[in-house]
Amino acid sequence: MKVFHGYCVSYSGILLLGIIQGLCVLADENAETVRRASGSSLLLPLGLQKESVSYAQWKFKEHQIARYSKNQIHINLNHQFMGRLKVDNVNVTLEVEALQVQDSGTFSIVVDGSTQIATKFISLIVYARIENVTIQSNQTWLDSIKACDVHLWCQTYEDPTASYTWSGYQNRSGAFLHFTFSPEDGNIILNCTAANNFSNQTASKPLKCSPEPPTTEAKLLIWTAAGAGAALLLLIAVIALSCWWRSHGDATLRDCGNTVYADVNVPQNSKPSQSNINGASIYETVDDLRVTSDKYKPQTLYDKVMFSRPTADCPSPSPYQHVL
């Protein structure tokens, strides 16, 4: 230790300060921060020739996700990057694909080789790239004030933390917008911009206020009710027609008299007839029983038909009956 102008200088102190500065520089060289958009990839190379590496491991937040040994990269199980790791055994690199916002964190690469190699740290920041913005609207006509009441909702699915601003007919902030406007305002346009620290995207919504016609749901309800009413009327008409037809048909048949199958079992005299001997036919005339007295009834089916034939305006109940 020497004294210079009243100051004590220690050689050991100077040496320690130099070592600390060197370590800080080395730490800066082995640590970096990278930013990637969601959906992109991150390459994690060893940065060394494979001949000089005997063992290496890749970690994410102190949890091993892959290791290199015996000239092969082996992927560990049970981590958030399953199915998204791509290995290159030739260049000894590990690539994380399809990055997500929750993949933000610190990766470390630990290498054992012929020489001592410092651990490399990579701090990853994954930001959501906003590419799609949608505006949902609900507009109703307020007859009391002759104006339209509007509710708008702006959203993006890429980043739930995105901020929203409205411009155009209304200038406000926030995802939701509520206002009224009248038909005199004509056609208006609302613009919504969704943004985060890395990207932004804008969507537009044109609106027009007019006395509210039936909505699609209302039209569907009207058509459904009309169809149901028509079906009900048709059913009632069919039932009424069926009842009328049955009652009218029964009355007609009752008015038309007996059929050809009326009773023909009438008394016969004891005299045997030639007809009975030879076998009777329904069209056979029994001459020996034909008398003029009202005491005797018709002896054949044909006579029965002739005596009790229906009127000409009555429909024939049998296909074998012919009305003269």
Short mmCIF file of C-alpha atoms in Angstrom, two decimals:
data_model
loop_
_atom_site.label_atom_id
_atom_site.label_comp_id
_atom_site.label_asym_id
_atom_site.label_seq_id
_atom_site.Cartn_x
_atom_site.Cartn_y
_atom_site.Cartn_z
CA MET A 1 0.00 0.00 0.00
CA LYS A 2 1.28 3.45 -0.90
CA VAL A 3 0.30 6.96 0.08
CA PHE A 4 -0.28 9.51 -2.71
CA HIS A 5 -1.10 13.04 -1.65
CA GLY A 6 -2.81 11.86 1.51
CA TYR A 7 -4.75 8.97 -0.16
CA CYS A 8 -4.10 5.37 0.70
CA VAL A 9 -4.10 3.09 -2.31
CA SER A 10 -4.31 -0.67 -1.92
CA TYR A 11 -3.09 -2.89 -4.74
CA SER A 12 -5.52 -5.58 -3.66
CA GLY A 13 -8.42 -3.14 -3.89
CA ILE A 14 -7.46 -2.15 -7.41
CA LEU A 15 -7.20 -5.79 -8.39
CA LEU A 16 -10.61 -6.59 -6.90
CA LEU A 17 -12.21 -3.67 -8.73
CA GLY A 18 -10.76 -4.86 -12.01
CA ILE A 19 -12.04 -8.37 -11.45
CA ILE A 20 -15.53 -7.07 -10.71
CA GLN A 21 -15.54 -4.93 -13.85
CA GLY A 22 -14.39 -7.89 -15.90
CA LEU A 23 -17.11 -10.08 -14.50
CA CYS A 24 -19.71 -7.44 -15.29
CA VAL A 25 -18.51 -7.19 -18.88
CA LEU A 26 -18.50 -10.98 -19.18
CA ALA A 27 -22.00 -11.16 -17.72
CA ASP A 28 -23.20 -8.59 -20.25
CA GLU A 29 -21.67 -10.59 -23.06
CA ASN A 30 -23.44 -13.77 -21.92
CA ALA A 31 -26.84 -12.20 -21.29
CA GLU A 32 -29.16 -10.71 -23.86
CA THR A 33 -32.77 -9.64 -24.18
CA VAL A 34 -34.76 -10.51 -27.28
CA ARG A 35 -38.28 -9.59 -28.35
CA ARG A 36 -40.45 -11.77 -30.51
CA ALA A 37 -44.00 -11.52 -31.77
CA SER A 38 -46.46 -14.23 -30.89
CA GLY A 39 -46.42 -16.97 -33.49
CA SER A 40 -42.75 -16.48 -34.35
CA SER A 41 -39.80 -18.64 -33.23
CA LEU A 42 -36.66 -18.35 -31.10
CA LEU A 43 -33.34 -20.02 -31.94
CA LEU A 44 -31.17 -21.17 -29.03
CA PRO A 45 -27.73 -22.20 -30.40
CA LEU A 46 -24.77 -23.35 -28.35
CA GLY A 47 -22.44 -21.17 -30.36
CA LEU A 48 -19.69 -23.80 -30.21
CA GLN A 49 -18.37 -26.59 -32.35
CA LYS A 50 -19.95 -29.87 -31.37
CA GLU A 51 -16.53 -31.51 -31.10
CA SER A 52 -15.70 -29.29 -28.15
CA VAL A 53 -18.95 -30.00 -26.32
CA SER A 54 -19.44 -33.11 -24.22
CA TYR A 55 -22.67 -32.13 -22.52
CA ALA A 56 -25.12 -29.22 -22.65
CA GLN A 57 -28.56 -28.43 -21.38
CA TRP A 58 -31.23 -25.87 -22.15
CA LYS A 59 -33.30 -24.51 -19.29
CA PHE A 60 -36.33 -22.28 -19.00
CA LYS A 61 -36.77 -20.64 -15.62
CA GLU A 62 -34.33 -23.16 -14.12
CA HIS A 63 -36.27 -26.15 -15.49
CA GLN A 64 -34.48 -28.32 -18.02
CA ILE A 65 -36.33 -28.65 -21.32
CA ALA A 66 -33.62 -30.40 -23.40
CA ARG A 67 -30.08 -31.76 -23.12
CA TYR A 68 -27.23 -32.66 -25.45
CA SER A 69 -25.16 -35.79 -24.95
CA LYS A 70 -23.52 -38.39 -27.18
CA ASN A 71 -24.00 -36.22 -30.25
CA GLN A 72 -27.79 -36.13 -29.81
CA ILE A 73 -30.27 -33.60 -28.44
CA HIS A 74 -32.85 -35.18 -26.19
CA ILE A 75 -36.10 -33.36 -25.41
CA ASN A 76 -37.48 -33.60 -21.89
CA LEU A 77 -41.12 -34.24 -21.15
CA ASN A 78 -43.68 -32.32 -19.13
CA HIS A 79 -43.00 -28.70 -19.99
CA GLN A 80 -44.91 -25.95 -21.75
CA PHE A 81 -42.97 -26.27 -25.01
CA MET A 82 -44.03 -29.83 -25.77
CA GLY A 83 -44.60 -30.23 -29.50
CA ARG A 84 -42.98 -26.87 -30.26
CA LEU A 85 -39.27 -27.71 -30.01
CA LYS A 86 -37.23 -28.31 -33.14
CA VAL A 87 -33.74 -29.83 -32.82
CA ASP A 88 -30.73 -29.68 -35.12
CA ASN A 89 -28.14 -32.30 -34.16
CA VAL A 90 -25.70 -31.15 -36.83
CA ASN A 91 -25.40 -27.55 -35.64
CA VAL A 92 -26.45 -28.37 -32.06
CA THR A 93 -29.28 -25.86 -31.89
CA LEU A 94 -32.69 -25.86 -30.27
CA GLU A 95 -35.55 -23.82 -31.73
CA VAL A 96 -38.78 -22.88 -29.98
CA GLU A 97 -41.63 -22.51 -32.47
CA ALA A 98 -45.07 -20.87 -32.29
CA LEU A 99 -44.17 -18.58 -29.43
CA GLN A 100 -46.93 -17.48 -27.08
CA VAL A 101 -47.18 -14.58 -24.68
CA GLN A 102 -46.80 -16.93 -21.71
CA ASP A 103 -43.44 -18.07 -23.11
CA SER A 104 -41.86 -14.84 -21.91
CA GLY A 105 -39.05 -15.57 -19.46
CA THR A 106 -35.35 -16.39 -19.18
CA PHE A 107 -33.66 -19.25 -21.02
CA SER A 108 -30.22 -20.49 -19.99
CA ILE A 109 -27.72 -22.63 -21.89
CA VAL A 110 -25.23 -24.55 -19.75
CA VAL A 111 -22.30 -26.17 -21.58
CA ASP A 112 -19.62 -28.59 -20.39
CA GLY A 113 -16.67 -29.08 -22.66
CA SER A 114 -12.95 -29.27 -22.98
CA THR A 115 -12.77 -25.72 -21.69
CA GLN A 116 -14.86 -23.97 -19.11
CA ILE A 117 -17.69 -22.10 -20.83
CA ALA A 118 -19.87 -19.56 -19.09
CA THR A 119 -23.60 -20.06 -18.93
CA LYS A 120 -25.53 -18.02 -21.47
CA PHE A 121 -28.79 -16.28 -20.52
CA ILE A 122 -31.50 -15.14 -22.94
CA SER A 123 -34.39 -13.06 -21.64
CA LEU A 124 -37.35 -13.48 -23.98
CA ILE A 125 -40.23 -11.02 -24.26
CA VAL A 126 -43.09 -12.30 -26.37
CA TYR A 127 -45.60 -9.68 -27.39
CA ALA A 128 -48.98 -10.26 -28.98
CA ARG A 129 -49.19 -9.04 -32.55
CA ILE A 130 -52.62 -7.54 -33.08
CA GLU A 131 -53.85 -8.52 -36.52
CA ASN A 132 -57.63 -8.87 -36.21
CA VAL A 133 -60.05 -6.40 -34.65
CA THR A 134 -63.82 -6.93 -34.65
CA ILE A 135 -66.70 -4.60 -33.79
CA GLN A 136 -69.99 -6.01 -32.58
CA SER A 137 -73.04 -3.75 -32.60
CA ASN A 138 -76.59 -3.66 -31.26
CA GLN A 139 -78.85 -0.93 -32.60
CA THR A 140 -82.48 -0.31 -31.60
CA TRP A 141 -85.00 2.34 -32.57
CA LEU A 142 -86.37 4.47 -29.72
CA ASP A 143 -89.75 5.71 -30.88
CA SER A 144 -90.10 7.96 -27.83
CA ILE A 145 -87.19 10.19 -28.89
CA LYS A 146 -87.16 9.30 -32.61
CA ALA A 147 -83.52 8.20 -32.46
CA CYS A 148 -81.35 5.09 -32.53
CA ASP A 149 -79.71 3.68 -29.43
CA VAL A 150 -76.35 2.05 -30.24
CA HIS A 151 -74.09 -0.27 -28.25
CA LEU A 152 -70.68 -1.12 -29.77
CA TRP A 153 -68.06 -3.58 -28.55
CA CYS A 154 -64.52 -3.64 -29.93
CA GLN A 155 -62.23 -6.59 -29.28
CA THR A 156 -59.14 -8.48 -30.40
CA TYR A 157 -58.30 -12.05 -29.49
CA GLU A 158 -54.52 -11.77 -29.90
CA ASP A 159 -53.88 -9.69 -26.78
CA PRO A 160 -56.33 -9.55 -23.87
CA THR A 161 -54.41 -6.58 -22.42
CA ALA A 162 -54.78 -4.41 -25.53
CA SER A 163 -56.12 -0.87 -25.20
CA TYR A 164 -58.94 0.52 -27.36
CA THR A 165 -59.70 3.97 -28.72
CA TRP A 166 -62.68 5.14 -30.79
CA SER A 167 -62.60 7.77 -33.49
CA GLY A 168 -64.94 9.12 -36.16
CA TYR A 169 -68.45 10.03 -35.06
CA GLN A 170 -67.40 9.51 -31.42
CA ASN A 171 -63.95 9.98 -29.87
CA ARG A 172 -63.56 7.94 -26.72
CA SER A 173 -61.40 5.26 -25.12
CA GLY A 174 -62.35 1.80 -23.94
CA ALA A 175 -63.67 -1.33 -25.57
CA PHE A 176 -67.36 -0.38 -25.14
CA LEU A 177 -69.18 2.57 -26.70
CA HIS A 178 -72.79 3.69 -26.14
CA PHE A 179 -74.50 6.64 -27.80
CA THR A 180 -77.66 7.73 -29.65
CA PHE A 181 -78.03 9.39 -33.04
CA SER A 182 -80.96 10.42 -35.22
CA PRO A 183 -81.85 9.80 -38.87
CA GLU A 184 -80.85 13.39 -39.62
CA ASP A 185 -77.22 12.45 -38.90
CA GLY A 186 -77.17 10.31 -42.03
CA ASN A 187 -74.51 7.66 -42.52
CA ILE A 188 -71.85 7.66 -39.80
CA ILE A 189 -68.63 5.68 -39.33
CA LEU A 190 -67.03 4.51 -36.08
CA ASN A 191 -63.36 3.46 -36.02
CA CYS A 192 -61.86 1.30 -33.27
CA THR A 193 -58.10 0.93 -32.83
CA ALA A 194 -56.70 -1.87 -30.68
CA ALA A 195 -53.08 -1.39 -29.63
CA ASN A 196 -50.33 -2.72 -27.40
CA ASN A 197 -46.68 -1.76 -26.97
CA PHE A 198 -45.66 -3.46 -30.20
CA SER A 199 -48.52 -3.30 -32.70
CA ASN A 200 -51.95 -1.87 -33.46
CA GLN A 201 -54.85 -2.51 -35.81
CA THR A 202 -58.02 -0.60 -36.73
CA ALA A 203 -61.52 -1.71 -37.71
CA SER A 204 -64.45 0.40 -38.97
CA LYS A 205 -68.22 0.13 -38.56
CA PRO A 206 -70.69 2.10 -40.73
CA LEU A 207 -74.08 2.89 -39.17
CA LYS A 208 -77.35 4.45 -40.32
CA CYS A 209 -80.37 5.33 -38.22
CA SER A 210 -83.88 4.71 -39.57
CA PRO A 211 -87.23 3.72 -38.05
CA GLU A 212 -86.61 0.16 -37.10
CA PRO A 213 -88.01 -2.43 -39.50
CA PRO A 214 -88.67 -5.92 -38.20
CA THR A 215 -85.40 -7.56 -37.35
CA THR A 216 -84.40 -10.89 -38.80
CA GLU A 217 -85.61 -12.62 -35.65
CA ALA A 218 -88.91 -10.74 -35.78
CA LYS A 219 -89.41 -11.62 -39.44
CA LEU A 220 -88.70 -15.24 -38.69
CA LEU A 221 -91.21 -15.15 -35.84
CA ILE A 222 -93.85 -13.58 -38.09
CA TRP A 223 -93.35 -16.13 -40.84
CA THR A 224 -93.43 -18.96 -38.31
CA ALA A 225 -96.69 -17.68 -36.83
CA ALA A 226 -98.20 -17.25 -40.30
CA GLY A 227 -97.21 -20.77 -41.30
CA ALA A 228 -98.62 -22.22 -38.09
CA GLY A 229 -101.88 -20.31 -38.60
CA ALA A 230 -102.20 -21.52 -42.18
CA ALA A 231 -101.55 -25.10 -41.11
CA LEU A 232 -104.19 -24.79 -38.38
CA LEU A 233 -106.77 -23.39 -40.80
CA LEU A 234 -106.03 -26.18 -43.26
CA LEU A 235 -106.44 -28.79 -40.54
CA ILE A 236 -109.78 -27.29 -39.46
CA ALA A 237 -110.98 -27.23 -43.08
CA VAL A 238 -110.02 -30.88 -43.59
CA ILE A 239 -111.80 -31.94 -40.40
CA ALA A 240 -114.93 -29.96 -41.30
CA LEU A 241 -115.00 -31.36 -44.83
CA SER A 242 -114.55 -34.89 -43.52
CA CYS A 243 -117.41 -34.49 -41.05
CA TRP A 244 -119.68 -33.00 -43.72
CA TRP A 245 -118.84 -35.75 -46.18
CA ARG A 246 -119.56 -38.49 -43.65
CA SER A 247 -122.88 -37.02 -42.55
CA HIS A 248 -123.96 -36.28 -46.12
CA GLY A 249 -122.93 -39.73 -47.36
CA ASP A 250 -124.81 -41.54 -44.56
CA ALA A 251 -127.97 -39.56 -45.25
CA THR A 252 -127.76 -40.32 -48.97
CA LEU A 253 -127.38 -44.03 -48.38
CA ARG A 254 -130.31 -44.05 -45.97
CA ASP A 255 -132.52 -42.38 -48.58
CA CYS A 256 -131.65 -44.79 -51.36
CA GLY A 257 -133.47 -47.88 -50.02
CA ASN A 258 -132.32 -51.48 -49.83
CA THR A 259 -129.48 -53.06 -51.71
CA VAL A 260 -129.46 -56.04 -54.01
CA TYR A 261 -128.73 -58.13 -50.94
CA ALA A 262 -132.19 -57.58 -49.48
CA ASP A 263 -134.01 -60.49 -47.92
CA VAL A 264 -135.33 -62.93 -50.53
CA ASN A 265 -136.36 -65.70 -48.11
CA VAL A 266 -140.08 -65.66 -48.82
CA PRO A 267 -142.69 -68.40 -48.31
CA GLN A 268 -143.02 -70.93 -51.07
CA ASN A 269 -145.91 -73.23 -51.83
CA SER A 270 -145.69 -76.90 -51.59
CA LYS A 271 -145.66 -77.36 -55.30
CA PRO A 272 -142.21 -78.22 -56.46
CA SER A 273 -140.99 -75.98 -59.15
CA GLN A 274 -138.88 -76.78 -62.07
CA SER A 275 -136.53 -74.08 -61.02
CA ASN A 276 -135.82 -75.62 -57.69
CA ILE A 277 -135.21 -78.96 -59.21
CA ASN A 278 -132.71 -77.73 -61.71
CA GLY A 279 -130.99 -75.32 -59.37
CA ALA A 280 -132.08 -71.74 -59.02
CA SER A 281 -130.34 -68.68 -60.46
CA ILE A 282 -130.67 -65.18 -59.06
CA TYR A 283 -131.90 -64.07 -62.46
CA GLU A 284 -134.41 -66.96 -62.80
CA THR A 285 -138.12 -66.18 -62.96
CA VAL A 286 -140.36 -68.43 -60.91
CA ASP A 287 -143.39 -68.69 -63.19
CA ASP A 288 -145.36 -71.01 -60.99
CA LEU A 289 -145.19 -68.59 -58.08
CA ARG A 290 -146.03 -65.45 -60.00
CA VAL A 291 -149.54 -64.32 -58.99
CA THR A 292 -151.35 -61.08 -59.08
CA SER A 293 -152.38 -61.04 -55.51
CA ASP A 294 -150.57 -58.71 -53.12
CA LYS A 295 -150.34 -61.65 -50.82
CA TYR A 296 -147.34 -62.94 -52.63
CA LYS A 297 -144.08 -61.10 -52.70
CA PRO A 298 -141.40 -61.16 -55.37
CA GLN A 299 -139.80 -64.57 -55.65
CA THR A 300 -136.47 -63.67 -57.27
CA LEU A 301 -133.70 -61.25 -56.45
CA TYR A 302 -134.20 -59.60 -59.78
CA ASP A 303 -137.90 -59.06 -58.97
CA LYS A 304 -136.87 -57.63 -55.62
CA VAL A 305 -134.61 -55.14 -57.33
CA MET A 306 -137.34 -54.10 -59.71
CA PHE A 307 -139.89 -53.62 -56.96
CA SER A 308 -137.68 -51.58 -54.69
CA ARG A 309 -135.41 -49.83 -57.12
CA PRO A 310 -134.05 -46.51 -55.94
CA THR A 311 -134.64 -43.20 -57.57
CA ALA A 312 -132.39 -42.10 -60.36
CA ASP A 313 -130.74 -39.37 -58.30
CA CYS A 314 -129.52 -41.82 -55.68
CA PRO A 315 -126.06 -43.31 -56.15
CA SER A 316 -126.07 -47.05 -56.59
CA PRO A 317 -124.71 -48.79 -53.46
CA SER A 318 -123.79 -51.92 -55.39
CA PRO A 319 -122.02 -52.47 -58.68
CA TYR A 320 -124.56 -55.21 -59.54
CA GLN A 321 -127.64 -53.01 -59.36
CA HIS A 322 -128.79 -51.30 -62.50
CA VAL A 323 -131.41 -48.62 -62.23
CA LEU A 324 -133.70 -48.39 -65.29
#
